[in-house]
mmCIF file of C-alpha atoms and ligand atoms in Angstrom:
data_model
loop_
_atom_site.group_PDB
_atom_site.id
_atom_site.type_symbol
_atom_site.label_atom_id
_atom_site.label_comp_id
_atom_site.label_asym_id
_atom_site.label_seq_id
_atom_site.Cartn_x
_atom_site.Cartn_y
_atom_site.Cartn_z
ATOM 1 C CA MET A 132 22.452 64.076 -105.607
ATOM 2 C CA VAL A 133 25.526 65.082 -106.673
ATOM 3 C CA GLU A 134 25.494 66.823 -110.068
ATOM 4 C CA TYR A 135 29.096 66.169 -112.141
ATOM 5 C CA ARG A 136 30.232 68.236 -115.268
ATOM 6 C CA ALA A 137 32.385 66.885 -117.690
ATOM 7 C CA SER A 138 35.150 68.369 -119.447
ATOM 8 C CA LYS A 139 37.492 66.934 -122.313
ATOM 9 C CA LYS A 140 41.272 66.714 -122.727
ATOM 10 C CA SER A 141 43.062 66.961 -125.727
ATOM 11 C CA THR A 142 46.021 66.656 -124.977
ATOM 12 C CA CYS A 143 48.380 64.139 -122.990
ATOM 13 C CA ARG A 144 47.934 65.079 -119.311
ATOM 14 C CA ILE A 145 51.875 64.499 -119.104
ATOM 15 C CA CYS A 146 53.809 65.271 -122.139
ATOM 16 C CA GLY A 147 51.428 67.589 -123.892
ATOM 17 C CA SER A 148 51.396 66.019 -127.218
ATOM 18 C CA GLY A 149 48.333 65.880 -129.186
ATOM 19 C CA GLU A 150 48.738 62.480 -130.523
ATOM 20 C CA LEU A 151 46.584 60.590 -128.872
ATOM 21 C CA VAL A 152 44.855 56.868 -130.062
ATOM 22 C CA ARG A 153 42.075 55.616 -128.216
ATOM 23 C CA TYR A 154 42.597 51.681 -127.798
ATOM 24 C CA LEU A 155 39.756 50.818 -125.311
ATOM 25 C CA SER A 156 36.047 52.490 -124.863
ATOM 26 C CA LEU A 157 34.148 50.955 -121.640
ATOM 27 C CA GLY A 158 30.912 52.633 -122.780
ATOM 28 C CA ASP A 159 29.177 55.742 -121.242
ATOM 29 C CA GLN A 160 28.798 55.642 -117.366
ATOM 30 C CA PRO A 161 28.476 57.521 -114.400
ATOM 31 C CA PRO A 162 30.478 57.685 -111.705
ATOM 32 C CA SER A 163 31.942 54.649 -109.858
ATOM 33 C CA ASN A 164 31.024 55.716 -106.334
ATOM 34 C CA SER A 165 27.585 57.264 -107.717
ATOM 35 C CA PHE A 166 24.996 54.943 -106.375
ATOM 36 C CA ILE A 167 21.638 56.195 -106.689
ATOM 37 C CA SER A 168 17.872 55.626 -105.100
ATOM 38 C CA GLN A 169 14.592 54.617 -107.788
ATOM 39 C CA ALA A 170 13.650 58.664 -107.618
ATOM 40 C CA GLU A 171 17.149 59.605 -109.005
ATOM 41 C CA ILE A 172 17.297 57.225 -112.018
ATOM 42 C CA ALA A 173 16.054 59.822 -114.351
ATOM 43 C CA ALA A 174 18.510 62.553 -113.596
ATOM 44 C CA GLU A 175 21.524 60.232 -113.718
ATOM 45 C CA GLN A 176 24.393 60.968 -115.009
ATOM 46 C CA ALA A 177 26.923 59.048 -117.445
ATOM 47 C CA PHE A 178 30.132 59.628 -119.328
ATOM 48 C CA PRO A 179 32.631 58.297 -121.792
ATOM 49 C CA LEU A 180 34.848 55.619 -119.965
ATOM 50 C CA ASP A 181 37.579 55.591 -123.035
ATOM 51 C CA VAL A 182 41.727 55.427 -122.502
ATOM 52 C CA TYR A 183 43.781 56.286 -124.458
ATOM 53 C CA LEU A 184 47.388 56.049 -125.259
ATOM 54 C CA CYS A 185 49.895 58.720 -125.785
ATOM 55 C CA MET A 186 52.013 57.920 -128.313
ATOM 56 C CA SER A 187 54.169 60.160 -127.316
ATOM 57 C CA CYS A 188 55.391 59.660 -124.459
ATOM 58 C CA GLY A 189 53.388 56.140 -123.690
ATOM 59 C CA LEU A 190 50.940 57.543 -120.987
ATOM 60 C CA SER A 191 47.794 55.849 -120.800
ATOM 61 C CA GLN A 192 44.994 58.099 -119.767
ATOM 62 C CA LEU A 193 41.560 59.255 -119.892
ATOM 63 C CA LEU A 194 40.632 62.681 -121.258
ATOM 64 C CA ASP A 195 37.219 62.485 -120.651
ATOM 65 C CA ILE A 196 36.896 64.659 -117.017
ATOM 66 C CA VAL A 197 34.677 64.464 -114.479
ATOM 67 C CA SER A 198 34.566 66.504 -111.416
ATOM 68 C CA SER A 199 31.793 67.871 -108.353
ATOM 69 C CA GLU A 200 31.632 70.296 -106.516
ATOM 70 C CA ASP A 201 31.078 68.146 -103.907
ATOM 71 C CA ILE A 202 34.443 66.192 -102.928
ATOM 72 C CA PHE A 203 33.563 64.897 -99.769
ATOM 73 C CA ASP A 204 32.759 61.102 -100.284
ATOM 74 C CA ASP A 205 29.814 59.932 -98.614
ATOM 75 C CA TYR A 206 31.977 56.175 -98.988
ATOM 76 C CA ALA A 207 35.424 57.565 -97.278
ATOM 77 C CA TYR A 208 37.791 54.662 -96.901
ATOM 78 C CA LEU A 209 40.049 55.318 -94.290
ATOM 79 C CA SER A 210 43.405 53.259 -94.677
ATOM 80 C CA SER A 211 43.598 52.604 -91.489
ATOM 81 C CA THR A 212 41.105 50.085 -90.891
ATOM 82 C CA SER A 213 43.195 47.457 -92.853
ATOM 83 C CA ARG A 214 46.084 46.414 -91.125
ATOM 84 C CA ALA A 215 47.580 44.535 -94.305
ATOM 85 C CA LEU A 216 47.964 48.369 -95.231
ATOM 86 C CA CYS A 217 49.406 49.408 -91.956
ATOM 87 C CA ASP A 218 51.816 46.897 -92.145
ATOM 88 C CA HIS A 219 52.535 47.365 -95.885
ATOM 89 C CA TYR A 220 53.139 51.329 -95.193
ATOM 90 C CA GLN A 221 55.713 50.942 -91.848
ATOM 91 C CA GLU A 222 57.692 48.746 -94.054
ATOM 92 C CA MET A 223 57.860 51.649 -96.592
ATOM 93 C CA ILE A 224 58.484 54.467 -94.159
ATOM 94 C CA ASP A 225 61.068 51.470 -92.696
ATOM 95 C CA ASN A 226 62.810 51.381 -95.952
ATOM 96 C CA VAL A 227 63.197 54.900 -97.177
ATOM 97 C CA LEU A 228 64.350 56.812 -93.258
ATOM 98 C CA ALA A 229 67.424 53.967 -94.048
ATOM 99 C CA LEU A 230 67.977 55.370 -97.185
ATOM 100 C CA LEU A 231 68.503 58.580 -96.501
ATOM 101 C CA LYS A 232 68.573 58.654 -92.960
ATOM 102 C CA PRO A 233 67.436 61.790 -92.280
ATOM 103 C CA PRO A 234 68.554 63.707 -89.336
ATOM 104 C CA PRO A 235 65.610 63.949 -86.238
ATOM 105 C CA GLY A 236 62.977 67.003 -86.520
ATOM 106 C CA SER A 237 63.190 66.814 -90.538
ATOM 107 C CA LEU A 238 59.624 67.877 -92.187
ATOM 108 C CA VAL A 239 58.500 64.958 -93.588
ATOM 109 C CA VAL A 240 55.301 65.263 -95.816
ATOM 110 C CA ASP A 241 52.377 62.886 -96.854
ATOM 111 C CA ILE A 242 50.302 64.166 -99.830
ATOM 112 C CA GLY A 243 46.753 62.258 -100.307
ATOM 113 C CA CYS A 244 47.443 61.249 -96.247
ATOM 114 C CA ASN A 245 43.980 60.365 -95.887
ATOM 115 C CA ASP A 246 43.565 59.189 -91.923
ATOM 116 C CA GLY A 247 47.122 59.438 -91.275
ATOM 117 C CA ILE A 248 48.392 56.111 -92.092
ATOM 118 C CA THR A 249 52.098 56.751 -93.286
ATOM 119 C CA LEU A 250 52.173 59.230 -91.125
ATOM 120 C CA ASN A 251 51.823 57.253 -88.213
ATOM 121 C CA CYS A 252 54.106 55.045 -89.317
ATOM 122 C CA TYR A 253 57.232 57.177 -88.536
ATOM 123 C CA PRO A 254 59.103 57.022 -84.588
ATOM 124 C CA ALA A 255 56.696 59.300 -82.826
ATOM 125 C CA GLY A 256 58.530 62.542 -81.802
ATOM 126 C CA SER A 257 61.533 61.885 -84.042
ATOM 127 C CA TYR A 258 60.362 64.200 -87.341
ATOM 128 C CA LYS A 259 57.820 67.510 -88.264
ATOM 129 C CA THR A 260 54.907 65.405 -89.770
ATOM 130 C CA LEU A 261 52.809 67.560 -92.346
ATOM 131 C CA GLY A 262 49.558 66.112 -94.247
ATOM 132 C CA VAL A 263 47.908 67.275 -96.996
ATOM 133 C CA GLU A 264 44.624 65.911 -97.355
ATOM 134 C CA PRO A 265 41.693 67.968 -98.937
ATOM 135 C CA SER A 266 39.043 65.335 -98.688
ATOM 136 C CA SER A 267 37.139 64.907 -95.265
ATOM 137 C CA ALA A 268 39.541 61.971 -94.697
ATOM 138 C CA GLY A 269 42.071 64.561 -92.965
ATOM 139 C CA GLU A 270 40.061 65.404 -90.198
ATOM 140 C CA TYR A 271 40.751 61.653 -88.999
ATOM 141 C CA ALA A 272 44.047 62.490 -89.170
ATOM 142 C CA ARG A 273 43.633 65.905 -87.449
ATOM 143 C CA GLU A 274 42.427 63.987 -84.472
ATOM 144 C CA ARG A 275 45.199 61.655 -84.409
ATOM 145 C CA GLY A 276 47.449 65.127 -83.612
ATOM 146 C CA PHE A 277 48.749 65.184 -87.088
ATOM 147 C CA GLU A 278 48.925 68.752 -88.897
ATOM 148 C CA VAL A 279 47.607 68.913 -92.270
ATOM 149 C CA VAL A 280 46.880 71.452 -94.699
ATOM 150 C CA ASP A 281 43.744 71.272 -96.855
ATOM 151 C CA ARG A 282 44.799 71.517 -99.939
ATOM 152 C CA PHE A 283 45.159 70.133 -103.838
ATOM 153 C CA PHE A 284 48.538 70.062 -103.957
ATOM 154 C CA ASN A 285 50.238 71.978 -106.350
ATOM 155 C CA GLU A 286 53.313 73.792 -107.430
ATOM 156 C CA GLN A 287 51.694 76.855 -105.386
ATOM 157 C CA CYS A 288 50.709 74.674 -102.166
ATOM 158 C CA GLY A 289 54.371 72.893 -102.772
ATOM 159 C CA ARG A 290 55.805 76.230 -102.138
ATOM 160 C CA ASP A 291 54.059 77.589 -99.764
ATOM 161 C CA ILE A 292 54.565 74.515 -97.323
ATOM 162 C CA ALA A 293 57.493 74.958 -98.213
ATOM 163 C CA ALA A 294 57.787 79.045 -96.971
ATOM 164 C CA SER A 295 55.626 77.962 -94.067
ATOM 165 C CA HIS A 296 57.629 74.724 -92.775
ATOM 166 C CA GLY A 297 60.454 74.129 -95.022
ATOM 167 C CA LYS A 298 62.093 71.812 -97.050
ATOM 168 C CA ALA A 299 60.822 68.256 -96.779
ATOM 169 C CA LYS A 300 63.417 65.296 -96.800
ATOM 170 C CA ILE A 301 60.562 62.422 -97.495
ATOM 171 C CA VAL A 302 57.476 63.523 -99.534
ATOM 172 C CA THR A 303 54.990 60.476 -99.909
ATOM 173 C CA ALA A 304 52.347 60.432 -101.904
ATOM 174 C CA THR A 305 50.088 56.611 -102.034
ATOM 175 C CA ASN A 306 47.619 55.968 -104.395
ATOM 176 C CA VAL A 307 46.903 59.685 -105.230
ATOM 177 C CA PHE A 308 49.259 59.798 -108.176
ATOM 178 C CA ALA A 309 46.962 58.511 -111.109
ATOM 179 C CA HIS A 310 44.061 60.470 -109.652
ATOM 180 C CA VAL A 311 45.432 63.947 -110.327
ATOM 181 C CA ASP A 312 44.416 65.814 -113.317
ATOM 182 C CA ASP A 313 47.501 68.564 -113.000
ATOM 183 C CA ILE A 314 50.083 66.010 -113.140
ATOM 184 C CA VAL A 315 52.823 68.347 -114.330
ATOM 185 C CA GLY A 316 51.630 70.824 -111.636
ATOM 186 C CA PHE A 317 51.852 68.022 -109.028
ATOM 187 C CA ALA A 318 55.173 67.297 -110.006
ATOM 188 C CA ALA A 319 56.919 70.854 -109.927
ATOM 189 C CA GLY A 320 55.179 70.872 -106.144
ATOM 190 C CA ILE A 321 57.063 67.793 -105.554
ATOM 191 C CA ARG A 322 60.372 69.840 -107.007
ATOM 192 C CA GLU A 323 59.333 72.926 -104.801
ATOM 193 C CA LEU A 324 58.983 71.515 -101.625
ATOM 194 C CA LEU A 325 61.604 68.802 -101.531
ATOM 195 C CA ASP A 326 65.024 69.662 -100.017
ATOM 196 C CA ASP A 327 68.451 69.157 -101.969
ATOM 197 C CA ASP A 328 68.765 65.486 -101.298
ATOM 198 C CA GLY A 329 65.194 64.850 -100.074
ATOM 199 C CA VAL A 330 63.098 61.532 -101.694
ATOM 200 C CA PHE A 331 59.726 61.278 -103.162
ATOM 201 C CA VAL A 332 58.614 58.308 -102.917
ATOM 202 C CA ILE A 333 54.834 57.084 -105.528
ATOM 203 C CA GLU A 334 53.119 54.281 -105.494
ATOM 204 C CA PHE A 335 50.546 53.725 -107.728
ATOM 205 C CA PRO A 336 49.187 50.042 -109.648
ATOM 206 C CA TYR A 337 51.368 49.550 -112.255
ATOM 207 C CA LEU A 338 49.689 49.986 -115.990
ATOM 208 C CA VAL A 339 51.626 46.323 -116.969
ATOM 209 C CA ASP A 340 50.026 44.221 -113.988
ATOM 210 C CA MET A 341 46.638 45.949 -114.831
ATOM 211 C CA ILE A 342 46.858 44.840 -118.892
ATOM 212 C CA GLU A 343 47.949 41.345 -118.311
ATOM 213 C CA ALA A 344 46.358 40.436 -115.870
ATOM 214 C CA LEU A 345 43.102 41.918 -117.593
ATOM 215 C CA TYR A 346 42.183 44.349 -114.253
ATOM 216 C CA PHE A 347 40.560 45.556 -116.489
ATOM 217 C CA ASP A 348 37.841 47.254 -113.595
ATOM 218 C CA THR A 349 40.267 49.437 -112.279
ATOM 219 C CA ILE A 350 39.609 51.706 -114.905
ATOM 220 C CA TYR A 351 37.129 54.288 -113.291
ATOM 221 C CA HIS A 352 36.398 57.974 -114.013
ATOM 222 C CA GLU A 353 38.253 59.063 -110.646
ATOM 223 C CA HIS A 354 41.361 57.227 -111.774
ATOM 224 C CA LEU A 355 42.439 59.096 -115.062
ATOM 225 C CA SER A 356 45.856 57.782 -115.299
ATOM 226 C CA TYR A 357 47.316 54.241 -116.045
ATOM 227 C CA LEU A 358 50.861 55.058 -115.219
ATOM 228 C CA SER A 359 54.499 52.899 -116.439
ATOM 229 C CA LEU A 360 57.794 54.218 -115.666
ATOM 230 C CA ALA A 361 58.231 55.023 -119.371
ATOM 231 C CA PRO A 362 55.594 58.494 -118.560
ATOM 232 C CA LEU A 363 57.123 59.160 -115.565
ATOM 233 C CA ASP A 364 60.554 58.818 -116.657
ATOM 234 C CA ARG A 365 59.541 61.775 -119.219
ATOM 235 C CA LEU A 366 57.212 63.849 -116.506
ATOM 236 C CA PHE A 367 60.531 63.744 -113.754
ATOM 237 C CA ALA A 368 62.727 65.363 -116.685
ATOM 238 C CA ASP A 369 60.962 68.009 -117.503
ATOM 239 C CA THR A 370 60.574 68.973 -113.992
ATOM 240 C CA GLY A 371 64.018 68.769 -112.760
ATOM 241 C CA LEU A 372 63.418 65.621 -111.457
ATOM 242 C CA ARG A 373 64.730 62.380 -111.451
ATOM 243 C CA ALA A 374 63.451 58.676 -111.077
ATOM 244 C CA PHE A 375 66.315 56.514 -109.476
ATOM 245 C CA ARG A 376 64.909 53.431 -107.779
ATOM 246 C CA VAL A 377 61.689 51.301 -108.385
ATOM 247 C CA GLU A 378 59.927 48.292 -106.510
ATOM 248 C CA LYS A 379 57.831 46.195 -106.799
ATOM 249 C CA THR A 380 54.631 45.073 -104.271
ATOM 250 C CA ASP A 381 51.785 43.602 -103.280
ATOM 251 C CA VAL A 382 49.514 45.578 -100.743
ATOM 252 C CA GLY A 383 48.047 41.887 -100.433
ATOM 253 C CA ALA A 384 44.087 43.192 -100.980
ATOM 254 C CA SER A 385 45.010 46.134 -102.931
ATOM 255 C CA GLY A 386 47.207 44.340 -105.887
ATOM 256 C CA PRO A 387 50.212 44.939 -107.783
ATOM 257 C CA ALA A 388 51.963 48.495 -107.720
ATOM 258 C CA LEU A 389 54.887 50.226 -108.202
ATOM 259 C CA GLN A 390 57.407 52.429 -105.879
ATOM 260 C CA LEU A 391 59.331 54.720 -107.633
ATOM 261 C CA PHE A 392 61.742 56.636 -105.452
ATOM 262 C CA VAL A 393 62.290 60.087 -106.816
ATOM 263 C CA CYS A 394 65.023 63.056 -106.123
ATOM 264 C CA LYS A 395 66.163 66.272 -107.634
ATOM 265 C CA ARG A 396 67.914 65.704 -111.012
ATOM 266 C CA ASP A 397 71.394 66.864 -109.516
ATOM 267 C CA ALA A 398 70.832 65.363 -106.034
ATOM 268 C CA GLY A 399 73.380 62.172 -105.070
ATOM 269 C CA TYR A 400 71.305 58.922 -105.744
ATOM 270 C CA GLU A 401 72.697 57.162 -108.361
ATOM 271 C CA ASN A 402 70.273 55.160 -110.423
ATOM 272 C CA ASP A 403 70.297 51.747 -109.212
ATOM 273 C CA PRO A 404 70.191 48.499 -111.742
ATOM 274 C CA SER A 405 66.265 47.962 -111.014
ATOM 275 C CA ILE A 406 65.755 52.089 -113.369
ATOM 276 C CA LEU A 407 67.662 50.685 -116.679
ATOM 277 C CA GLU A 408 65.795 46.860 -115.981
ATOM 278 C CA MET A 409 62.523 48.198 -115.493
ATOM 279 C CA ARG A 410 62.642 50.698 -119.006
ATOM 280 C CA ASP A 411 64.714 47.931 -120.818
ATOM 281 C CA ALA A 412 61.260 45.681 -119.787
ATOM 282 C CA GLU A 413 58.509 48.564 -120.913
ATOM 283 C CA THR A 414 60.474 48.609 -124.141
ATOM 284 C CA ALA A 415 60.668 44.788 -124.801
ATOM 285 C CA TRP A 416 57.132 44.503 -123.656
ATOM 286 C CA GLY A 417 55.984 47.151 -126.248
ATOM 287 C CA ILE A 418 55.187 50.269 -123.879
ATOM 288 C CA LYS A 419 54.569 52.923 -126.541
ATOM 289 C CA ARG A 420 52.905 50.019 -129.089
ATOM 290 C CA ILE A 421 49.520 50.869 -129.959
ATOM 291 C CA GLU A 422 48.679 46.722 -130.587
ATOM 292 C CA THR A 423 50.318 46.647 -127.440
ATOM 293 C CA TYR A 424 46.596 48.069 -126.291
ATOM 294 C CA GLU A 425 45.128 46.761 -128.957
ATOM 295 C CA ARG A 426 45.582 43.179 -127.957
ATOM 296 C CA PHE A 427 44.462 44.192 -124.053
ATOM 297 C CA ALA A 428 41.039 45.867 -125.509
ATOM 298 C CA GLY A 429 40.192 42.654 -127.041
ATOM 299 C CA ARG A 430 40.732 40.395 -124.104
ATOM 300 C CA VAL A 431 38.270 42.755 -122.667
ATOM 301 C CA ARG A 432 36.040 42.316 -125.216
ATOM 302 C CA GLU A 433 36.087 38.055 -124.784
ATOM 303 C CA THR A 434 35.459 38.284 -121.432
ATOM 304 C CA GLY A 435 32.512 40.619 -121.030
ATOM 305 C CA ASP A 436 31.223 38.416 -123.271
ATOM 306 C CA ALA A 437 32.121 35.076 -122.052
ATOM 307 C CA LEU A 438 31.455 36.354 -118.676
ATOM 308 C CA VAL A 439 27.627 37.390 -119.734
ATOM 309 C CA THR A 440 27.942 33.476 -121.632
ATOM 310 C CA LEU A 441 28.635 31.791 -118.202
ATOM 311 C CA ILE A 442 25.387 33.219 -116.219
ATOM 312 C CA ARG A 443 23.082 33.103 -118.704
ATOM 313 C CA ASP A 444 24.210 29.261 -119.167
ATOM 314 C CA ILE A 445 24.190 28.326 -115.005
ATOM 315 C CA GLN A 446 20.375 30.589 -115.566
ATOM 316 C CA LYS A 447 19.063 27.611 -118.414
ATOM 317 C CA HIS A 448 20.828 25.102 -115.576
ATOM 318 C CA GLY A 449 18.290 26.326 -112.896
ATOM 319 C CA GLY A 450 20.469 28.472 -111.470
ATOM 320 C CA LYS A 451 19.915 31.615 -108.947
ATOM 321 C CA VAL A 452 22.734 34.782 -109.616
ATOM 322 C CA ALA A 453 23.690 37.646 -107.422
ATOM 323 C CA ALA A 454 26.443 39.538 -107.423
ATOM 324 C CA TYR A 455 28.466 39.869 -103.799
ATOM 325 C CA GLY A 456 30.021 43.557 -102.955
ATOM 326 C CA ALA A 457 29.190 46.217 -104.898
ATOM 327 C CA PRO A 458 33.133 48.240 -104.669
ATOM 328 C CA ALA A 459 33.826 50.954 -107.786
ATOM 329 C CA LYS A 460 35.667 48.997 -109.998
ATOM 330 C CA GLY A 461 32.424 46.651 -109.728
ATOM 331 C CA ASN A 462 30.491 49.318 -111.581
ATOM 332 C CA THR A 463 32.854 49.370 -113.864
ATOM 333 C CA LEU A 464 32.322 45.438 -114.961
ATOM 334 C CA LEU A 465 28.329 45.443 -114.647
ATOM 335 C CA ASN A 466 28.160 48.878 -116.541
ATOM 336 C CA PHE A 467 30.194 47.502 -119.657
ATOM 337 C CA ILE A 468 28.666 44.096 -119.719
ATOM 338 C CA LYS A 469 25.591 45.981 -119.548
ATOM 339 C CA ALA A 470 23.543 43.679 -116.472
ATOM 340 C CA ASN A 471 20.541 44.567 -115.573
ATOM 341 C CA THR A 472 17.977 42.415 -113.229
ATOM 342 C CA SER A 473 17.528 39.925 -115.647
ATOM 343 C CA LEU A 474 21.076 38.894 -115.131
ATOM 344 C CA ILE A 475 22.323 39.734 -111.914
ATOM 345 C CA ASP A 476 18.905 40.098 -109.507
ATOM 346 C CA VAL A 477 20.848 42.076 -106.431
ATOM 347 C CA VAL A 478 23.994 42.680 -105.008
ATOM 348 C CA ALA A 479 24.768 41.863 -101.351
ATOM 349 C CA GLU A 480 26.602 44.419 -99.456
ATOM 350 C CA ASN A 481 27.839 45.140 -96.013
ATOM 351 C CA ASN A 482 27.952 48.596 -96.281
ATOM 352 C CA GLU A 483 25.111 50.497 -94.856
ATOM 353 C CA LEU A 484 25.287 53.563 -96.701
ATOM 354 C CA LYS A 485 25.057 51.365 -99.739
ATOM 355 C CA ILE A 486 22.447 48.686 -98.494
ATOM 356 C CA GLY A 487 18.686 50.064 -100.021
ATOM 357 C CA LYS A 488 20.267 52.112 -103.533
ATOM 358 C CA LEU A 489 20.553 50.747 -106.469
ATOM 359 C CA THR A 490 23.946 50.438 -109.109
ATOM 360 C CA PRO A 491 25.155 53.244 -110.527
ATOM 361 C CA GLY A 492 23.886 52.939 -114.496
ATOM 362 C CA THR A 493 23.102 49.314 -113.609
ATOM 363 C CA HIS A 494 20.407 49.943 -111.537
ATOM 364 C CA ILE A 495 20.677 46.820 -109.480
ATOM 365 C CA PRO A 496 19.289 46.677 -105.958
ATOM 366 C CA ILE A 497 21.469 46.418 -103.370
ATOM 367 C CA VAL A 498 20.864 44.104 -100.435
ATOM 368 C CA SER A 499 22.291 43.771 -96.991
ATOM 369 C CA ASP A 500 24.099 40.118 -96.828
ATOM 370 C CA ASP A 501 21.410 38.494 -94.747
ATOM 371 C CA ASP A 502 18.602 39.436 -96.916
ATOM 372 C CA PHE A 503 20.910 37.995 -99.624
ATOM 373 C CA MET A 504 21.554 34.774 -97.822
ATOM 374 C CA ALA A 505 17.602 34.159 -97.628
ATOM 375 C CA GLY A 506 17.281 34.919 -101.345
ATOM 376 C CA GLY A 507 18.583 31.482 -102.191
ATOM 377 C CA TYR A 508 21.189 31.265 -104.831
ATOM 378 C CA SER A 509 23.521 29.574 -106.538
ATOM 379 C CA HIS A 510 25.772 31.452 -107.705
ATOM 380 C CA ALA A 511 27.528 35.179 -106.489
ATOM 381 C CA LEU A 512 29.564 37.191 -109.151
ATOM 382 C CA LEU A 513 32.506 38.678 -107.436
ATOM 383 C CA LEU A 514 32.674 42.518 -108.246
ATOM 384 C CA ALA A 515 35.531 42.379 -105.006
ATOM 385 C CA TRP A 516 37.368 39.484 -106.987
ATOM 386 C CA ASN A 517 40.970 41.185 -104.643
ATOM 387 C CA TYR A 518 39.690 39.053 -101.587
ATOM 388 C CA LEU A 519 38.636 36.285 -103.002
ATOM 389 C CA ASP A 520 41.318 33.834 -101.200
ATOM 390 C CA PHE A 521 39.511 35.327 -97.657
ATOM 391 C CA PHE A 522 35.913 35.348 -98.968
ATOM 392 C CA LEU A 523 36.623 31.601 -100.011
ATOM 393 C CA GLN A 524 37.246 30.928 -96.131
ATOM 394 C CA LYS A 525 35.433 33.000 -94.380
ATOM 395 C CA SER A 526 31.875 33.549 -96.362
ATOM 396 C CA ALA A 527 28.502 32.024 -94.956
ATOM 397 C CA PHE A 528 27.672 31.713 -98.759
ATOM 398 C CA ILE A 529 30.158 29.343 -99.640
ATOM 399 C CA LYS A 530 29.477 27.407 -96.062
ATOM 400 C CA ASP A 531 26.314 26.738 -97.645
ATOM 401 C CA GLY A 532 27.234 25.707 -100.943
ATOM 402 C CA GLY A 533 27.181 28.774 -103.153
ATOM 403 C CA LYS A 534 30.112 29.389 -106.137
ATOM 404 C CA PHE A 535 31.847 32.466 -106.439
ATOM 405 C CA ILE A 536 31.606 33.450 -110.322
ATOM 406 C CA VAL A 537 35.487 35.047 -110.728
ATOM 407 C CA PRO A 538 35.264 37.842 -113.337
ATOM 408 C CA VAL A 539 38.835 38.758 -114.466
ATOM 409 C CA PRO A 540 41.473 37.306 -116.214
ATOM 410 C CA LYS A 541 38.725 34.577 -117.430
ATOM 411 C CA PRO A 542 35.326 33.908 -116.417
ATOM 412 C CA ASP A 543 35.941 31.276 -113.585
ATOM 413 C CA ILE A 544 33.976 29.301 -111.069
ATOM 414 C CA ARG A 545 34.893 28.919 -107.535
ATOM 415 C CA PRO A 546 35.414 26.710 -105.053
HETATM 416 ZN ZN1 LIG B 174 52.093 61.899 -123.313
#
């Protein structure tokens, strides 16, 4: 069993301010991917899952940091298994190549390269590609022929790569930034690595979307920052960089995200109107006003209560309720509503590594799809709600007359 260590920050991850206000508490929760066996219950650890707003720069963040010696993840997600993601990153790389037109042989780097999904989007043989990946997924990128640096990216790492490989024309980091504790060191590493006319593209889930659509189950310990343009403007200004263009994307099941294009402060890229528009929109929305977030927290609590009431009501009328899918984020929701086996009998899952284990914190047994189908359930709480359309069309449960309970933004029964 993995042992976790916790530490608590007292200052903002971006600007260092100590003026931090807690606006949402989801309770003490184990790390979202720490599925356990019956024998491990006694030793299970839980840590506060609380979100704070920095009143100075507007960054929403966790201050309780949970880490473990073991960064290898049994459930490591291999990006390239998703066709939609491959297409999405191809479009991103095509866009940045069209914008920058780097000369052949230029260095292009992907940080958090996973199995090489983004590096694979560059025309073969045209550029020097390099991945940075501290987790075991980097092995898959190596098997595909990519050079991979096995380190956490920071200022020193950026400097070392620039010394050994030269400066980079394009650096990409998708779904990485929000997971980095030393975000200032990461940005400083980008400054060291980037060529004078180089472009850094980051993609991350957008805070405003999370709050508007009530995706509070995307809050979990590994996800340290909930990003928007305002605090990132501050970060880049502090590190000699500049965001010059922003695009909204929707990566299918991965949900809405922002793509931010960043260059060195004095590079020749003019600020695109999209940057000014988003700054104004965030100010009008209330990105630094605590009331914006307190309203969100109120809606989260209402949704949790409504969900429990709905499930109890189904049970009162003779229904039988399980949950469907055991993604990491499902555990935020289950722990928040204090689910147990009187509320949810079992969780159906097709990942062999999870079947037979218990959900972290709530200890609900995870069973195979076959066992779930044999259980005679009338309703299933859809924890992987981002795949709703797919499951409505394809799942045997729905074809058999079953109903999904979709938890957010408002508990709803489908079809
Ligand atoms: Zn701050």
